Amino acid sequence: KKEIEAPIIIIGSGYGGAVSALRLCEAGKKVIMLEMGMNWGKSGISYSNMLKPDKSAAWLKTKTIAPFFNIFGLKPFTGVLDRLDFEHINIWLGRGVGGGSLVNGGMAVTPKQKYFEEIFPNLDAEKFYNIYFPRAKQELKVNVIREDFLNDCPYYKFTRVGEAEAHKAGFKTMRVPNVYDFTYMEKEYKNEVPRSAFKTEVIYGNNHGKNSLDKTYLQKALDTGNLEIFDLHCVDDIKMNNDKSYTLNVNQIDTSGKTVAEKIFHCKQLILAAGTMGTLQLLLKSNAENNFPLHENVGKNWGNNGNFMTGRNWVKPLSGGTGAQQSTIPVGGVDNWDDPKHPFFAEIAPLPMGMDVATALYLQINKVDKKGSVYYKNGKLILDWNESHTQKMKENADYFIKKMNKANGGTRAHLLFKNGFGANICYHPLGGCVLGEATNEFGKLKNHDHLFVLDGSLIPGTIGVNPFVTIVALTEYCIENLINLNEFS
Ligand code: FDA
């Protein structure tokens, strides 16, 4: 087996990995990043759109894995979208250089300060809202759609209808910032540049317009000359050596998923940024199989960020439908967070089917009253999570849909989900390696001297909004402090 020595290794190239890489490289450190997915930018292969799923559509599967209307006939390929299926919940993830930023809707939302303070009572919120959130938004290139464009553009009829109906039902709405470049979008509308958001591109990747991490943090880190990214390198497990350094067993795969080389990487400092589920898989598996030391809090305090999908069919009588043409980039949401009985935020989501399906789709984000936990048994990750964890979310969804239908007409979306509720759909797995519980105050894993967890698993299961801005801000905060404490010398 080929052996490779590196001072610092980062596993995963999503938000936590990309931010850590940039700040370490800027501090003059040499960094190796291992990513199991492909480097799409380098590959020259285009992303497919939702109406014509192809290579990028799914991670090594023969059937597409969109939340609805899936088709057979895919040739297994290392696509960008993956889904992990547990007994009561399915979790969608991004795979590739850029992680979740390649497949997500780009919604860049800063949490409400009061809720952030409730979730992270030990952090200095003022510092976050004055330094780390603004820094995150600037690096991610967050911007907001122009209201005039939104009001005129047929591709945003679904948002206008969603907002008007919400107002009629007595709900407040909010404009949602995004990392998709809205200047580009206005040009694509005028057909001056190739279309992406208006060509049903998003969950299988965007060929244009979206400022995913490969165009922001990762590009900047590569520009320093200190970062080397090994794509299609999947870390299987981790061992801690007697001198407290780490050894990783890594499989290099080809685009059909076949192992083409087995490699061993050694490093003094290791950053786990494999995303909530990837990080937990590596830690819990290594613990079960290699006696890898773990603190008892690893795997605890997991949540789905209150994700609950729901929708309404026959949104037609008053509004005339949600539109045949729909942008894939959401820009509106219903903000019911301040309602003490039914606090939630609901993204007004697109359903770009190429025809007017007169259906409104919502991804609700709720509080998580009952947390789950994750453990490893019989060679696989098990999630202690069932309907009791989503009961309150279901009550909120029921309240929301009933109120919307009463004011506007329509029915609960039985065509999209069994009983009209998608309790099992999760885009935002969070927690399991919670900051200050499984790690120290800056992400160093307890019982370890040189292992740091920097990704969504630091957030205790809920943050009240779409999470990547928070993951970036938390990583900026942790890595700045870790570098200042000479943890990477
Ligand atoms: P992330 O998952 O981004 O990255 C982890 C990386 O590690 C992946 O590239 C993975 O392949 C790699 N990896 C894992 N295990 C490995 C191993 N063993 N070896 C090597 N590499 C490994 N959020 C938001 O704020 N706004 C939004 O609009 C959306 N929309 C959205 C839509 C969809 C469809 C999804 C699936 C998700 C979203 N999200 C979102 C969620 C958001 O994308 C998610 O919270 C972040 O990507 C998580 O960032 P992390 O840094 O934790 O890991």
XYZ file of C-alpha atoms and ligand atoms in Angstrom:
542
model
C 0.000 0.000 0.000
C 1.211 3.471 -0.833
C 1.970 5.532 2.298
C 1.679 9.315 2.325
C 2.887 11.612 5.133
C 1.281 14.994 5.689
C 1.432 17.429 8.591
C -2.257 18.386 8.412
C -5.081 16.402 6.803
C -8.649 17.600 6.379
C -11.293 14.967 5.611
C -14.132 16.464 3.557
C -14.351 19.535 1.320
C -17.724 20.953 2.400
C -18.188 24.116 4.463
C -16.165 23.171 7.556
C -13.343 21.700 5.466
C -13.141 24.585 2.998
C -13.055 27.304 5.678
C -10.405 25.432 7.717
C -8.304 24.875 4.602
C -8.315 28.553 3.637
C -7.353 29.861 7.062
C -4.617 27.231 7.577
C -3.179 27.827 4.101
C -3.201 31.594 4.693
C -1.265 30.939 7.913
C 1.390 29.228 5.789
C 0.462 25.608 6.628
C 0.593 22.844 4.025
C -2.723 21.008 3.931
C -3.919 17.808 2.283
C -7.669 17.448 1.792
C -9.261 14.046 1.187
C -12.652 14.064 -0.539
C -14.559 10.943 -1.548
C -16.506 12.728 -4.280
C -15.295 13.964 -7.634
C -13.658 17.203 -8.593
C -16.369 18.272 -11.044
C -14.646 21.495 -12.034
C -11.593 19.555 -13.181
C -13.493 16.629 -14.721
C -14.990 18.571 -17.601
C -18.288 16.697 -17.121
C -21.396 18.882 -16.908
C -23.957 18.639 -14.160
C -27.333 17.344 -15.267
C -30.596 19.148 -14.680
C -33.643 17.816 -12.849
C -35.581 17.030 -16.013
C -32.723 15.066 -17.617
C -30.861 13.227 -14.836
C -27.493 11.893 -15.923
C -24.023 11.291 -14.436
C -24.170 13.870 -11.646
C -27.668 12.890 -10.451
C -26.829 10.252 -7.855
C -23.931 8.774 -5.923
C -23.476 5.266 -7.357
C -27.138 4.398 -7.869
C -29.301 2.980 -10.654
C -32.313 5.149 -9.790
C -32.511 8.897 -9.147
C -32.924 9.975 -5.522
C -34.764 13.293 -5.736
C -37.395 13.648 -3.014
C -40.156 12.980 -5.640
C -40.796 11.388 -9.027
C -37.722 9.214 -9.448
C -36.704 7.267 -12.512
C -34.677 4.123 -13.142
C -31.995 3.695 -15.770
C -28.970 5.454 -14.287
C -25.558 3.936 -14.810
C -23.825 3.988 -11.389
C -21.505 6.977 -11.287
C -19.943 9.073 -8.541
C -22.677 11.731 -8.814
C -23.069 14.739 -6.521
C -26.248 13.839 -4.652
C -26.372 11.019 -2.127
C -29.070 9.782 0.238
C -28.577 7.769 3.410
C -31.627 5.724 4.343
C -32.330 5.068 8.022
C -35.416 3.385 9.437
C -37.464 6.558 9.953
C -35.526 9.211 8.097
C -33.755 9.721 4.769
C -30.823 12.119 4.740
C -29.662 13.856 1.547
C -26.007 14.924 1.168
C -23.638 16.451 -1.341
C -20.581 14.525 -2.553
C -17.764 16.139 -4.495
C -15.168 18.867 -4.103
C -17.401 21.486 -2.469
C -19.588 19.067 -0.455
C -23.148 20.197 0.176
C -22.543 23.515 -1.611
C -22.737 21.638 -4.930
C -26.301 20.410 -4.437
C -27.968 22.814 -2.055
C -30.417 25.617 -2.762
C -27.850 28.250 -1.761
C -30.137 29.806 0.877
C -27.784 31.802 3.055
C -29.632 32.594 6.257
C -28.216 34.035 9.460
C -30.007 32.603 12.497
C -32.075 34.839 14.752
C -29.716 36.149 17.417
C -32.022 35.178 20.263
C -32.169 31.573 19.076
C -28.413 31.451 18.461
C -27.906 32.608 22.071
C -30.299 29.907 23.283
C -28.496 27.173 21.310
C -24.970 28.381 22.093
C -25.203 30.034 25.540
C -21.423 29.879 26.005
C -20.524 31.757 22.815
C -20.133 35.528 22.637
C -23.083 36.303 20.341
C -22.049 39.945 19.839
C -18.737 38.759 18.385
C -20.551 36.341 16.064
C -22.994 38.965 14.788
C -20.276 41.618 14.406
C -17.402 39.511 13.097
C -17.974 35.883 12.135
C -21.388 36.056 10.424
C -20.410 39.120 8.345
C -17.107 37.407 7.439
C -18.958 34.245 6.409
C -21.443 36.156 4.242
C -18.703 38.137 2.536
C -16.580 35.086 1.684
C -19.623 33.106 0.521
C -20.704 36.027 -1.735
C -24.186 36.215 -0.297
C -26.569 38.514 -2.200
C -30.282 39.285 -2.446
C -32.646 39.260 -5.439
C -33.865 42.665 -6.711
C -37.550 43.126 -5.847
C -38.378 44.562 -9.288
C -36.900 41.511 -10.983
C -38.707 39.160 -8.625
C -42.002 40.930 -9.308
C -41.624 40.771 -13.088
C -40.000 37.398 -13.640
C -42.340 34.504 -14.598
C -39.850 32.043 -13.041
C -40.712 33.467 -9.612
C -44.472 33.175 -9.856
C -44.274 30.361 -7.288
C -42.678 32.784 -4.803
C -45.143 35.595 -5.485
C -48.110 33.232 -5.144
C -46.571 31.668 -2.020
C -46.087 35.056 -0.396
C -49.498 36.451 -1.368
C -51.222 33.327 -0.053
C -49.209 33.435 3.176
C -50.198 37.067 3.728
C -53.837 36.257 3.062
C -53.638 33.527 5.682
C -52.168 36.010 8.174
C -48.505 34.888 8.054
C -45.404 37.082 7.776
C -42.913 36.436 4.977
C -39.241 37.240 4.573
C -36.813 37.697 1.700
C -34.113 35.027 1.790
C -30.516 35.838 0.721
C -28.644 33.334 -1.453
C -25.174 32.568 -2.833
C -26.558 32.279 -6.382
C -25.361 35.386 -8.228
C -28.551 37.336 -8.966
C -26.747 39.562 -11.458
C -25.987 36.396 -13.411
C -29.606 35.304 -13.023
C -30.912 38.528 -14.543
C -28.582 37.946 -17.498
C -29.701 34.350 -17.916
C -33.275 35.542 -17.954
C -32.395 37.791 -20.894
C -30.567 34.870 -22.552
C -27.259 36.759 -22.480
C -25.470 33.880 -20.696
C -26.142 30.123 -20.384
C -29.082 29.271 -18.158
C -28.757 27.338 -14.911
C -31.324 28.285 -12.210
C -33.869 28.724 -15.035
C -32.909 25.386 -16.586
C -33.875 23.221 -13.561
C -30.291 22.901 -12.341
C -29.721 22.631 -8.596
C -29.755 19.330 -6.670
C -27.645 17.585 -9.326
C -25.307 20.608 -9.489
C -25.353 24.048 -11.125
C -23.202 24.595 -14.207
C -23.407 28.370 -13.811
C -24.458 31.129 -11.448
C -24.025 29.499 -8.059
C -21.085 30.535 -5.895
C -20.438 27.085 -4.497
C -17.346 26.517 -2.328
C -15.151 25.482 -5.283
C -15.554 29.079 -6.503
C -15.068 30.789 -3.132
C -13.222 29.360 -0.097
C -11.611 26.392 -1.887
C -10.424 28.448 -4.852
C -8.851 30.994 -2.501
C -7.159 28.216 -0.525
C -5.786 26.635 -3.727
C -4.497 30.054 -4.836
C -2.157 30.112 -1.807
C -0.313 27.087 -3.247
C -0.553 25.334 0.145
C -3.584 23.107 -0.474
C -3.615 19.791 -2.284
C -6.987 18.125 -2.835
C -7.199 14.372 -3.428
C -10.654 13.716 -4.891
C -12.236 10.242 -5.173
C -10.368 9.363 -1.950
C -12.658 7.794 0.617
C -11.407 7.489 4.195
C -12.448 4.147 5.605
C -11.254 4.409 9.210
C -8.846 6.197 11.531
C -6.309 4.910 14.061
C -4.594 6.879 16.777
C -0.909 6.006 17.138
C 1.104 5.859 20.368
C 2.616 9.276 19.682
C -0.969 10.591 19.286
C -0.608 11.104 15.539
C -3.153 9.539 13.147
C -3.148 6.880 10.455
C -5.960 6.758 7.907
C -6.958 3.857 5.683
C -8.093 5.343 2.399
C -9.612 3.827 -0.742
C -9.071 5.625 -3.991
C -12.042 4.871 -6.259
C -12.865 5.392 -9.923
C -16.088 6.969 -11.174
C -17.893 3.618 -11.071
C -17.069 3.305 -7.371
C -14.471 0.563 -7.824
C -11.387 0.733 -5.589
C -8.336 1.380 -7.752
C -5.775 1.849 -4.957
C -5.577 1.330 -1.199
C -3.524 4.018 0.517
C -2.362 4.880 3.999
C -2.099 8.507 5.072
C -0.258 9.626 8.219
C -0.665 13.012 9.842
C 0.067 14.813 13.060
C -3.071 16.941 13.018
C -6.386 15.804 11.664
C -9.499 17.843 10.911
C -12.726 15.915 10.522
C -15.035 17.880 8.234
C -16.854 14.981 6.587
C -20.268 16.495 7.364
C -22.429 15.449 10.315
C -23.088 11.907 9.084
C -19.618 11.369 7.563
C -17.827 12.539 10.692
C -20.014 10.387 12.957
C -19.537 7.364 10.677
C -15.738 7.710 10.824
C -15.546 8.307 14.575
C -18.037 5.654 15.645
C -16.775 3.031 13.198
C -13.142 3.634 14.178
C -14.151 3.363 17.816
C -16.021 0.089 17.270
C -13.308 -1.462 15.112
C -10.002 0.105 16.215
C -10.653 1.037 19.846
C -10.363 4.623 18.746
C -10.767 6.720 21.914
C -14.078 8.585 22.053
C -15.802 10.712 24.639
C -19.280 9.525 25.650
C -20.882 12.639 24.144
C -19.972 11.643 20.579
C -23.221 10.632 18.872
C -25.415 12.554 21.335
C -27.552 15.606 20.694
C -28.337 14.893 17.043
C -31.218 16.521 15.199
C -32.747 17.074 11.753
C -32.833 20.876 12.229
C -36.596 20.489 12.420
C -36.790 19.655 8.690
C -40.313 18.755 7.730
C -41.540 18.849 4.163
C -45.099 19.522 3.271
C -47.102 21.036 0.467
C -50.458 21.860 -1.043
C -52.025 20.504 -4.207
C -54.515 22.357 -6.403
C -53.072 25.793 -5.678
C -55.132 27.148 -8.516
C -58.546 28.614 -7.817
C -57.434 32.062 -6.665
C -53.868 32.395 -7.850
C -53.961 30.600 -11.198
C -51.248 28.132 -10.152
C -47.591 28.269 -9.212
C -46.238 28.541 -12.770
C -44.922 26.142 -15.397
C -41.469 27.700 -15.374
C -39.765 27.876 -11.981
C -36.349 29.049 -10.850
C -34.606 26.412 -8.726
C -33.305 29.074 -6.339
C -35.654 29.833 -3.432
C -35.849 33.478 -2.332
C -38.865 33.586 -0.028
C -39.983 32.126 3.260
C -42.799 32.226 5.785
C -41.485 33.454 9.128
C -43.690 32.237 11.966
C -40.825 31.913 14.439
C -42.239 34.382 16.956
C -45.503 32.458 17.394
C -45.052 30.770 20.794
C -47.516 27.982 19.918
C -46.326 27.173 16.400
C -42.813 28.520 15.876
C -41.455 27.627 12.441
C -39.833 28.967 9.334
C -41.041 27.617 5.965
C -39.070 27.944 2.770
C -41.313 28.607 -0.240
C -39.686 25.914 -2.354
C -39.748 25.509 -6.125
C -41.052 22.391 -7.849
C -39.593 22.791 -11.329
C -41.416 20.059 -13.231
C -41.589 21.840 -16.574
C -45.370 22.224 -16.296
C -47.811 23.934 -13.954
C -48.482 21.272 -11.346
C -50.456 23.777 -9.234
C -48.608 22.557 -6.191
C -46.911 24.556 -3.458
C -43.964 22.927 -1.721
C -42.573 24.001 1.651
C -39.521 22.918 3.596
C -40.331 23.774 7.170
C -37.658 24.342 9.767
C -38.911 23.777 13.297
C -37.404 23.597 16.760
C -36.224 20.138 17.812
C -37.887 19.368 21.151
C -36.609 15.826 21.355
C -33.056 15.130 20.189
C -31.894 11.860 18.673
C -28.625 9.992 18.941
C -26.328 8.068 16.636
C -24.375 4.894 17.322
C -22.625 2.108 15.448
C -23.784 -1.500 15.574
C -23.192 -4.593 13.438
C -21.056 -2.713 10.962
C -23.396 0.222 10.383
C -24.522 3.571 11.650
C -27.841 3.512 13.528
C -29.976 6.566 14.166
C -32.185 6.641 17.232
C -34.890 8.782 15.638
C -38.569 8.052 15.020
C -42.010 9.646 14.763
C -41.929 10.766 18.401
C -39.085 13.128 17.471
C -41.109 14.790 14.700
C -44.527 14.913 16.394
C -44.432 18.628 17.209
C -43.117 19.386 13.695
C -46.115 17.554 12.254
C -48.483 19.620 14.395
C -46.868 22.803 13.056
C -47.137 21.560 9.461
C -50.785 20.646 9.978
C -51.528 24.065 11.469
C -49.741 25.835 8.606
C -51.356 23.876 5.778
C -54.866 24.081 7.267
C -54.573 27.851 7.705
C -53.202 28.301 4.177
C -55.926 26.142 2.625
C -58.684 27.827 4.564
C -57.633 31.249 3.292
C -56.669 30.244 -0.251
C -58.168 26.898 -1.211
C -56.069 23.842 -2.041
C -55.598 20.489 -0.345
C -52.809 18.887 1.656
C -50.216 17.519 -0.798
C -51.266 13.861 -0.898
C -49.779 13.576 -4.365
C -46.298 14.344 -3.081
C -46.296 12.587 0.287
C -48.102 9.816 2.068
C -50.730 11.633 4.215
C -49.373 14.927 2.862
C -46.422 15.060 5.263
C -42.737 14.389 4.565
C -41.488 13.865 8.117
C -38.706 11.616 6.868
C -37.047 14.144 4.539
C -33.884 15.664 5.983
C -31.482 18.039 4.252
C -29.926 19.448 7.437
C -28.480 16.710 9.684
C -26.786 18.480 12.616
C -25.078 17.540 15.865
C -23.496 14.468 17.382
C -20.146 16.186 18.055
C -21.517 19.238 19.764
C -19.237 22.198 20.464
C -18.271 22.236 24.137
C -19.856 18.797 24.754
C -17.987 16.270 22.580
C -15.273 18.848 21.826
C -13.600 21.670 23.707
C -14.758 25.258 23.163
C -12.990 25.428 19.752
C -13.777 22.012 18.222
C -10.893 19.898 19.576
C -12.333 16.445 20.191
C -12.272 15.397 23.849
C -9.771 12.588 24.654
C -7.569 13.760 21.759
C -4.660 16.192 21.431
C -4.590 16.689 17.665
C -8.059 15.920 16.299
C -10.536 18.652 15.482
C -14.150 18.401 14.327
C -15.235 21.344 12.184
C -18.553 20.834 10.413
C -22.320 20.654 10.970
C -21.912 18.087 13.741
C -20.849 20.914 16.112
C -24.412 22.366 16.086
C -26.701 20.657 18.610
C -29.355 19.397 16.176
C -31.112 22.712 15.518
C -30.311 26.303 14.520
C -33.747 27.460 13.317
C -32.719 28.347 9.748
C -30.837 26.714 6.846
C -27.476 25.933 8.426
C -24.496 26.612 6.174
C -23.934 30.260 7.143
C -23.759 29.121 10.772
C -21.401 26.235 9.937
C -19.099 28.694 8.154
C -19.210 31.266 10.989
C -18.558 28.596 13.640
C -15.630 27.205 11.659
C -14.189 30.699 11.138
C -14.381 31.217 14.907
C -12.905 27.849 15.851
C -10.074 27.780 13.311
C -9.014 31.362 14.167
C -8.718 30.413 17.819
C -7.056 27.062 17.127
C -4.421 28.740 14.931
C -3.839 31.444 17.568
C -3.365 28.729 20.207
C -0.659 27.131 18.032
C -2.591 23.880 17.729
C -1.131 23.357 14.230
C 2.534 24.029 14.976
P -20.725 18.776 3.851
O -21.721 17.679 3.808
O -20.980 20.005 3.075
O -19.307 18.207 3.360
C -18.779 16.989 3.790
C -17.891 16.420 2.691
O -17.153 15.321 3.224
C -18.671 15.863 1.488
O -18.156 16.415 0.299
C -18.445 14.351 1.567
O -18.382 13.726 0.302
C -17.091 14.271 2.275
N -16.897 13.005 2.991
C -17.767 12.404 3.844
N -17.243 11.264 4.330
C -16.011 11.135 3.767
C -15.005 10.140 3.860
N -15.146 9.057 4.641
N -13.871 10.290 3.123
C -13.707 11.386 2.315
N -14.655 12.366 2.192
C -15.786 12.241 2.916
N -28.174 24.524 3.709
C -28.331 25.874 3.669
O -27.828 26.589 4.539
N -29.073 26.432 2.660
C -29.687 25.682 1.692
O -30.337 26.215 0.788
C -29.537 24.266 1.759
N -30.177 23.447 0.857
C -29.888 22.091 0.833
C -30.412 21.300 -0.179
C -30.056 19.961 -0.268
C -30.632 19.092 -1.358
C -29.149 19.411 0.687
C -28.728 17.972 0.610
C -28.644 20.206 1.701
C -29.007 21.541 1.789
N -28.483 22.364 2.776
C -28.716 23.714 2.757
C -27.626 21.816 3.845
C -26.141 22.123 3.667
O -25.725 21.824 2.346
C -25.350 21.307 4.703
O -25.799 21.682 5.991
C -23.863 21.565 4.606
O -23.368 21.189 3.333
C -23.100 20.809 5.681
O -21.762 21.262 5.672
P -20.616 20.404 6.306
O -19.358 21.199 6.253
O -21.061 19.907 7.632
O -20.460 19.088 5.386
